[in-house]
PDB file of C-alpha atoms in Angstrom:
ATOM      1  CA  MET A 882      79.189  13.709  32.738  1.00  0.00           C
ATOM      2  CA  THR A 883      80.517  10.518  31.142  1.00  0.00           C
ATOM      3  CA  ILE A 884      79.903   7.610  33.490  1.00  0.00           C
ATOM      4  CA  ASP A 885      82.695   5.051  33.919  1.00  0.00           C
ATOM      5  CA  LYS A 886      80.270   2.152  33.625  1.00  0.00           C
ATOM      6  CA  ALA A 887      82.909  -0.479  34.308  1.00  0.00           C
ATOM      7  CA  ALA A 888      83.959   1.257  37.542  1.00  0.00           C
ATOM      8  CA  VAL A 889      80.343   1.684  38.674  1.00  0.00           C
ATOM      9  CA  ALA A 890      79.567  -1.964  37.874  1.00  0.00           C
ATOM     10  CA  ARG A 891      82.630  -3.076  39.858  1.00  0.00           C
ATOM     11  CA  ILE A 892      81.634  -1.007  42.871  1.00  0.00           C
ATOM     12  CA  ASN A 893      78.084  -2.321  42.577  1.00  0.00           C
ATOM     13  CA  ARG A 894      79.308  -5.902  42.718  1.00  0.00           C
ATOM     14  CA  GLN A 895      81.333  -5.113  45.829  1.00  0.00           C
ATOM     15  CA  THR A 896      78.350  -3.377  47.404  1.00  0.00           C
ATOM     16  CA  VAL A 897      75.973  -6.246  46.636  1.00  0.00           C
ATOM     17  CA  ASP A 898      78.472  -8.751  48.066  1.00  0.00           C
ATOM     18  CA  ARG A 899      78.847  -6.684  51.256  1.00  0.00           C
ATOM     19  CA  TYR A 900      75.108  -6.522  51.872  1.00  0.00           C
ATOM     20  CA  ASP A 901      74.637 -10.177  50.953  1.00  0.00           C
ATOM     21  CA  ARG A 902      77.211 -11.141  53.592  1.00  0.00           C
ATOM     22  CA  ARG A 903      75.412  -9.031  56.172  1.00  0.00           C
ATOM     23  CA  LEU A 904      72.101 -10.556  55.159  1.00  0.00           C
ATOM     24  CA  SER A 905      73.511 -14.071  55.599  1.00  0.00           C
ATOM     25  CA  GLU A 906      75.066 -13.214  58.960  1.00  0.00           C
ATOM     26  CA  LYS A 907      72.040 -11.706  60.745  1.00  0.00           C
ATOM     27  CA  GLY A 908      69.054 -11.882  58.420  1.00  0.00           C
ATOM     28  CA  PRO A 909      66.931  -9.111  56.879  1.00  0.00           C
ATOM     29  CA  GLY A 910      67.223  -6.242  59.335  1.00  0.00           C
ATOM     30  CA  ALA A 911      68.985  -2.935  59.935  1.00  0.00           C
ATOM     31  CA  TYR A 912      72.399  -4.627  60.202  1.00  0.00           C
ATOM     32  CA  ALA A 913      72.052  -6.138  56.732  1.00  0.00           C
ATOM     33  CA  LEU A 914      71.417  -2.650  55.346  1.00  0.00           C
ATOM     34  CA  GLY A 915      74.527  -1.178  56.946  1.00  0.00           C
ATOM     35  CA  TRP A 916      72.709   0.909  59.574  1.00  0.00           C
ATOM     36  CA  GLY A 917      74.440  -0.869  62.432  1.00  0.00           C
ATOM     37  CA  LYS A 918      71.478  -0.461  64.759  1.00  0.00           C
ATOM     38  CA  LYS A 919      67.751  -0.257  64.086  1.00  0.00           C
ATOM     39  CA  ARG A 920      67.510   3.042  65.950  1.00  0.00           C
ATOM     40  CA  TYR A 921      70.002   4.593  63.514  1.00  0.00           C
ATOM     41  CA  GLN A 922      67.760   3.684  60.588  1.00  0.00           C
ATOM     42  CA  THR A 923      64.614   4.855  62.366  1.00  0.00           C
ATOM     43  CA  LYS A 924      66.267   8.157  63.219  1.00  0.00           C
ATOM     44  CA  ARG A 925      67.014   8.748  59.511  1.00  0.00           C
ATOM     45  CA  PHE A 926      63.345   8.261  58.734  1.00  0.00           C
ATOM     46  CA  PHE A 927      62.377  10.805  61.387  1.00  0.00           C
ATOM     47  CA  ASP A 928      65.034  13.153  59.996  1.00  0.00           C
ATOM     48  CA  LEU A 929      63.392  12.678  56.608  1.00  0.00           C
ATOM     49  CA  LEU A 930      60.026  13.780  58.006  1.00  0.00           C
ATOM     50  CA  HIS A 931      61.785  16.736  59.627  1.00  0.00           C
ATOM     51  CA  ALA A 932      63.006  17.786  56.180  1.00  0.00           C
ATOM     52  CA  LEU A 933      59.761  16.972  54.381  1.00  0.00           C
ATOM     53  CA  PRO A 934      56.756  16.900  56.729  1.00  0.00           C
ATOM     54  CA  ALA A 935      54.181  14.119  56.628  1.00  0.00           C
ATOM     55  CA  ALA A 936      51.497  16.288  55.026  1.00  0.00           C
ATOM     56  CA  GLU A 937      53.608  16.622  51.885  1.00  0.00           C
ATOM     57  CA  TRP A 938      53.847  12.838  51.448  1.00  0.00           C
ATOM     58  CA  ARG A 939      50.158  11.991  51.764  1.00  0.00           C
ATOM     59  CA  GLY A 940      48.505  10.963  48.512  1.00  0.00           C
ATOM     60  CA  ARG A 941      51.770  11.194  46.574  1.00  0.00           C
ATOM     61  CA  SER A 942      53.612   8.623  44.513  1.00  0.00           C
ATOM     62  CA  VAL A 943      57.118   7.859  45.830  1.00  0.00           C
ATOM     63  CA  LEU A 944      60.260   6.426  44.260  1.00  0.00           C
ATOM     64  CA  ASP A 945      62.788   5.199  46.850  1.00  0.00           C
ATOM     65  CA  VAL A 946      66.227   4.982  45.198  1.00  0.00           C
ATOM     66  CA  GLY A 947      68.367   2.515  47.127  1.00  0.00           C
ATOM     67  CA  CYS A 948      65.292   1.184  48.907  1.00  0.00           C
ATOM     68  CA  GLY A 949      66.935  -1.893  50.443  1.00  0.00           C
ATOM     69  CA  LEU A 950      64.164  -3.755  52.257  1.00  0.00           C
ATOM     70  CA  ALA A 951      61.694  -0.887  51.690  1.00  0.00           C
ATOM     71  CA  ASP A 952      61.509  -0.163  55.428  1.00  0.00           C
ATOM     72  CA  LEU A 953      60.504   3.425  54.701  1.00  0.00           C
ATOM     73  CA  TYR A 954      57.144   2.251  53.387  1.00  0.00           C
ATOM     74  CA  PRO A 955      55.828   0.679  56.651  1.00  0.00           C
ATOM     75  CA  PHE A 956      57.411   3.513  58.667  1.00  0.00           C
ATOM     76  CA  LEU A 957      55.257   6.028  56.819  1.00  0.00           C
ATOM     77  CA  ARG A 958      52.142   3.842  57.053  1.00  0.00           C
ATOM     78  CA  ARG A 959      52.515   3.467  60.820  1.00  0.00           C
ATOM     79  CA  ARG A 960      52.432   7.244  61.070  1.00  0.00           C
ATOM     80  CA  GLY A 961      49.281   7.565  59.035  1.00  0.00           C
ATOM     81  CA  VAL A 962      51.050   8.692  55.869  1.00  0.00           C
ATOM     82  CA  LEU A 963      49.114   6.966  53.097  1.00  0.00           C
ATOM     83  CA  LEU A 964      50.873   7.193  49.754  1.00  0.00           C
ATOM     84  CA  ARG A 965      49.241   6.880  46.370  1.00  0.00           C
ATOM     85  CA  SER A 966      51.992   4.425  45.431  1.00  0.00           C
ATOM     86  CA  TYR A 967      55.454   3.293  46.487  1.00  0.00           C
ATOM     87  CA  ARG A 968      58.146   2.152  44.071  1.00  0.00           C
ATOM     88  CA  GLY A 969      61.528   0.897  45.220  1.00  0.00           C
ATOM     89  CA  ALA A 970      64.727   0.638  43.200  1.00  0.00           C
ATOM     90  CA  ASP A 971      67.894  -1.087  44.355  1.00  0.00           C
ATOM     91  CA  ILE A 972      70.923  -2.884  42.933  1.00  0.00           C
ATOM     92  CA  ASN A 973      70.619  -5.900  45.251  1.00  0.00           C
ATOM     93  CA  PRO A 974      68.211  -8.582  43.982  1.00  0.00           C
ATOM     94  CA  ARG A 975      68.145 -10.475  47.297  1.00  0.00           C
ATOM     95  CA  LEU A 976      66.943  -7.415  49.185  1.00  0.00           C
ATOM     96  CA  LEU A 977      64.354  -6.704  46.514  1.00  0.00           C
ATOM     97  CA  GLU A 978      63.044 -10.260  46.651  1.00  0.00           C
ATOM     98  CA  ILE A 979      62.442  -9.919  50.399  1.00  0.00           C
ATOM     99  CA  ALA A 980      60.809  -6.505  49.955  1.00  0.00           C
ATOM    100  CA  GLU A 981      58.492  -7.868  47.252  1.00  0.00           C
ATOM    101  CA  GLY A 982      57.389 -10.657  49.574  1.00  0.00           C
ATOM    102  CA  ARG A 983      56.671  -8.239  52.392  1.00  0.00           C
ATOM    103  CA  TYR A 984      54.889  -5.549  50.381  1.00  0.00           C
ATOM    104  CA  PRO A 985      53.075  -7.063  47.403  1.00  0.00           C
ATOM    105  CA  ASP A 986      51.123  -3.830  46.922  1.00  0.00           C
ATOM    106  CA  CYS A 987      54.349  -2.013  45.998  1.00  0.00           C
ATOM    107  CA  ARG A 988      56.466  -2.102  42.866  1.00  0.00           C
ATOM    108  CA  PHE A 989      60.173  -2.987  42.905  1.00  0.00           C
ATOM    109  CA  GLU A 990      62.913  -3.002  40.291  1.00  0.00           C
ATOM    110  CA  GLU A 991      66.594  -3.839  40.112  1.00  0.00           C
ATOM    111  CA  ARG A 992      68.159  -0.649  38.787  1.00  0.00           C
ATOM    112  CA  ASP A 993      71.182   1.605  39.197  1.00  0.00           C
ATOM    113  CA  ILE A 994      70.107   5.095  38.238  1.00  0.00           C
ATOM    114  CA  MET A 995      73.668   5.901  37.175  1.00  0.00           C
ATOM    115  CA  LEU A 996      73.707   3.070  34.634  1.00  0.00           C
ATOM    116  CA  ALA A 997      70.018   3.135  33.696  1.00  0.00           C
ATOM    117  CA  PRO A 998      68.562   6.602  34.353  1.00  0.00           C
ATOM    118  CA  TYR A 999      64.852   7.319  34.137  1.00  0.00           C
ATOM    119  CA  ARG A1000      64.081   9.184  30.943  1.00  0.00           C
ATOM    120  CA  ASN A1001      61.048  10.962  32.385  1.00  0.00           C
ATOM    121  CA  PRO A1002      59.715  11.797  35.849  1.00  0.00           C
ATOM    122  CA  VAL A1003      58.250   8.634  37.399  1.00  0.00           C
ATOM    123  CA  ALA A1004      57.043   9.748  40.850  1.00  0.00           C
ATOM    124  CA  ASP A1005      55.893  12.857  42.689  1.00  0.00           C
ATOM    125  CA  ILE A1006      58.581  12.448  45.351  1.00  0.00           C
ATOM    126  CA  VAL A1007      61.965  10.788  44.918  1.00  0.00           C
ATOM    127  CA  VAL A1008      63.859   9.891  48.088  1.00  0.00           C
ATOM    128  CA  SER A1009      67.359   8.478  48.493  1.00  0.00           C
ATOM    129  CA  LEU A1010      69.026   7.772  51.838  1.00  0.00           C
ATOM    130  CA  GLY A1011      72.680   6.825  52.178  1.00  0.00           C
ATOM    131  CA  VAL A1012      73.337   6.046  48.520  1.00  0.00           C
ATOM    132  CA  ILE A1013      75.992   8.702  47.820  1.00  0.00           C
ATOM    133  CA  ASN A1014      78.016   8.119  50.985  1.00  0.00           C
ATOM    134  CA  PHE A1015      80.325   5.401  49.675  1.00  0.00           C
ATOM    135  CA  LYS A1016      83.434   6.568  47.837  1.00  0.00           C
ATOM    136  CA  THR A1017      83.509   6.138  44.075  1.00  0.00           C
ATOM    137  CA  PRO A1018      86.051   7.300  41.461  1.00  0.00           C
ATOM    138  CA  GLY A1019      85.594  11.021  40.834  1.00  0.00           C
ATOM    139  CA  HIS A1020      83.109  11.209  43.670  1.00  0.00           C
ATOM    140  CA  ALA A1021      82.291  14.919  43.479  1.00  0.00           C
ATOM    141  CA  ALA A1022      81.279  14.639  39.817  1.00  0.00           C
ATOM    142  CA  TYR A1023      79.482  11.361  40.544  1.00  0.00           C
ATOM    143  CA  THR A1024      77.449  13.032  43.299  1.00  0.00           C
ATOM    144  CA  ARG A1025      76.432  15.930  41.075  1.00  0.00           C
ATOM    145  CA  GLU A1026      75.283  13.540  38.353  1.00  0.00           C
ATOM    146  CA  PHE A1027      73.400  11.405  40.888  1.00  0.00           C
ATOM    147  CA  ILE A1028      71.549  14.485  42.114  1.00  0.00           C
ATOM    148  CA  ARG A1029      70.792  15.533  38.541  1.00  0.00           C
ATOM    149  CA  ARG A1030      69.394  12.100  37.649  1.00  0.00           C
ATOM    150  CA  THR A1031      67.331  11.585  40.778  1.00  0.00           C
ATOM    151  CA  PHE A1032      65.846  15.081  40.468  1.00  0.00           C
ATOM    152  CA  ALA A1033      65.000  14.353  36.823  1.00  0.00           C
ATOM    153  CA  ALA A1034      62.925  11.375  38.020  1.00  0.00           C
ATOM    154  CA  ALA A1035      60.831  13.578  40.348  1.00  0.00           C
ATOM    155  CA  ARG A1036      57.687  15.399  39.264  1.00  0.00           C
ATOM    156  CA  ARG A1037      57.623  17.517  42.417  1.00  0.00           C
ATOM    157  CA  ILE A1038      60.336  16.921  45.036  1.00  0.00           C
ATOM    158  CA  LEU A1039      63.679  15.196  45.566  1.00  0.00           C
ATOM    159  CA  VAL A1040      64.929  14.620  49.106  1.00  0.00           C
ATOM    160  CA  LEU A1041      68.206  12.870  49.851  1.00  0.00           C
ATOM    161  CA  ASN A1042      70.727  12.694  52.663  1.00  0.00           C
ATOM    162  CA  ALA A1043      74.497  12.582  52.838  1.00  0.00           C
ATOM    163  CA  ILE A1044      77.200  12.403  55.492  1.00  0.00           C
ATOM    164  CA  SER A1045      78.569  15.856  56.233  1.00  0.00           C
ATOM    165  CA  ASP A1046      82.193  16.950  56.374  1.00  0.00           C
ATOM    166  CA  VAL A1047      81.146  18.984  59.407  1.00  0.00           C
ATOM    167  CA  HIS A1048      82.296  16.011  61.381  1.00  0.00           C
ATOM    168  CA  ASN A1049      81.676  14.700  64.878  1.00  0.00           C
ATOM    169  CA  ASP A1050      84.888  15.053  66.875  1.00  0.00           C
ATOM    170  CA  ASP A1051      84.125  11.893  68.831  1.00  0.00           C
ATOM    171  CA  TYR A1052      83.452   9.633  65.831  1.00  0.00           C
ATOM    172  CA  PRO A1053      86.358   8.371  63.695  1.00  0.00           C
ATOM    173  CA  ARG A1054      86.449   9.055  59.979  1.00  0.00           C
ATOM    174  CA  GLU A1055      86.123   5.977  57.793  1.00  0.00           C
ATOM    175  CA  ASP A1056      88.173   5.380  54.641  1.00  0.00           C
ATOM    176  CA  PHE A1057      85.274   4.083  52.536  1.00  0.00           C
ATOM    177  CA  ILE A1058      82.996   7.068  53.292  1.00  0.00           C
ATOM    178  CA  HIS A1059      82.836  10.257  51.255  1.00  0.00           C
ATOM    179  CA  TYR A1060      82.200  13.297  53.446  1.00  0.00           C
ATOM    180  CA  HIS A1061      80.219  15.940  51.582  1.00  0.00           C
ATOM    181  CA  ALA A1062      80.607  19.705  51.898  1.00  0.00           C
ATOM    182  CA  PRO A1063      77.035  20.922  52.512  1.00  0.00           C
ATOM    183  CA  ALA A1064      77.577  24.331  50.899  1.00  0.00           C
ATOM    184  CA  ALA A1065      78.944  22.744  47.715  1.00  0.00           C
ATOM    185  CA  ILE A1066      75.971  20.393  47.466  1.00  0.00           C
ATOM    186  CA  LEU A1067      73.482  23.224  47.947  1.00  0.00           C
ATOM    187  CA  SER A1068      75.295  25.399  45.432  1.00  0.00           C
ATOM    188  CA  PHE A1069      75.049  22.676  42.787  1.00  0.00           C
ATOM    189  CA  ALA A1070      71.388  21.979  43.596  1.00  0.00           C
ATOM    190  CA  GLN A1071      70.616  25.634  42.960  1.00  0.00           C
ATOM    191  CA  THR A1072      71.869  25.279  39.384  1.00  0.00           C
ATOM    192  CA  LEU A1073      68.991  22.843  38.815  1.00  0.00           C
ATOM    193  CA  THR A1074      66.237  24.683  40.700  1.00  0.00           C
ATOM    194  CA  PRO A1075      66.069  27.794  42.868  1.00  0.00           C
ATOM    195  CA  PHE A1076      63.549  26.057  45.137  1.00  0.00           C
ATOM    196  CA  CYS A1077      65.808  24.027  47.383  1.00  0.00           C
ATOM    197  CA  SER A1078      66.915  23.851  50.994  1.00  0.00           C
ATOM    198  CA  LEU A1079      69.534  22.043  53.037  1.00  0.00           C
ATOM    199  CA  ILE A1080      68.752  20.921  56.591  1.00  0.00           C
ATOM    200  CA  HIS A1081      71.721  20.427  58.896  1.00  0.00           C
ATOM    201  CA  ASP A1082      70.142  21.224  62.254  1.00  0.00           C
ATOM    202  CA  TYR A1083      69.533  17.762  63.675  1.00  0.00           C
ATOM    203  CA  GLU A1084      71.746  15.620  65.889  1.00  0.00           C
ATOM    204  CA  GLY A1085      74.282  13.315  64.246  1.00  0.00           C
ATOM    205  CA  LEU A1086      73.843   9.676  65.219  1.00  0.00           C
ATOM    206  CA  PRO A1087      76.545   8.527  64.998  1.00  0.00           C
ATOM    207  CA  GLN A1088      77.737  11.029  62.358  1.00  0.00           C
ATOM    208  CA  HIS A1089      76.530  14.428  61.210  1.00  0.00           C
ATOM    209  CA  GLU A1090      74.346  14.231  58.120  1.00  0.00           C
ATOM    210  CA  PHE A1091      72.209  16.661  56.185  1.00  0.00           C
ATOM    211  CA  MET A1092      69.059  16.485  54.089  1.00  0.00           C
ATOM    212  CA  LEU A1093      68.759  18.185  50.721  1.00  0.00           C
ATOM    213  CA  VAL A1094      65.271  19.068  49.481  1.00  0.00           C
ATOM    214  CA  MET A1095      64.794  20.163  45.858  1.00  0.00           C
ATOM    215  CA  ARG A1096      61.451  21.266  44.428  1.00  0.00           C
ATOM    216  CA  ARG A1097      60.105  21.903  40.956  1.00  0.00           C
ATOM    217  CA  ARG A1098      57.907  24.671  42.309  1.00  0.00           C
ATOM    218  CA  PRO A1099      58.039  26.855  45.433  1.00  0.00           C
ATOM    219  CA  LYS A1100      56.954  25.313  48.692  1.00  0.00           C
ATOM    220  CA  GLU A1101      53.330  26.092  49.436  1.00  0.00           C
ATOM    221  CA  THR A1102      52.854  28.240  52.531  1.00  0.00           C
ATOM    222  CA  ASP A1103      49.884  29.779  54.271  1.00  0.00           C
ATOM    223  CA  ALA A1104      48.994  33.185  52.904  1.00  0.00           C
ATOM    224  CA  LEU A1105      49.977  36.077  55.136  1.00  0.00           C
TER     225      LEU A1105
END
């Protein structure tokens, strides 16, 4: 896919400005990151552990694409999930500066994977929450390329979430959101690896989402 770098850069500027405004309004918290409420963010982290259990994270290196304030890192630590290393990437330098101050033992970088992809795998697990939900030009192709590039950065596993087009009847659709067809996402993922799954069995809060898990190798299971 040929990336429209000018369009991506324009959207990035708008995105950075939106989060900077939120940061100035209420400080570095869930609101600044667009979650609305802290419990919405925390629920996504629990949904993440539902898709990829804690045992699979322990001792692994992690790249968090769109890390924001790196809130995933202390969430995992509080639950006894000790990583080998945590690396966060985001397009917003103000958020990264705060994250660096909070977690000096982690590594952070200002990077858009669509404009500056990783040339080789850089972490055992790559995670990305909420990044592909905002509409961009040619969004379906953009999403496929985002999945391809994030998976290329993973030595073992990619896990990401997206808002589903299996929509809550009691929650209004929003013009700036792209609603993803779960079956289409899974079908594309299977062109990159046969070892993938899509989890759509948890409650939407406030909207239905799903988690996509893609593996380089089959999931290890107990022998029968």
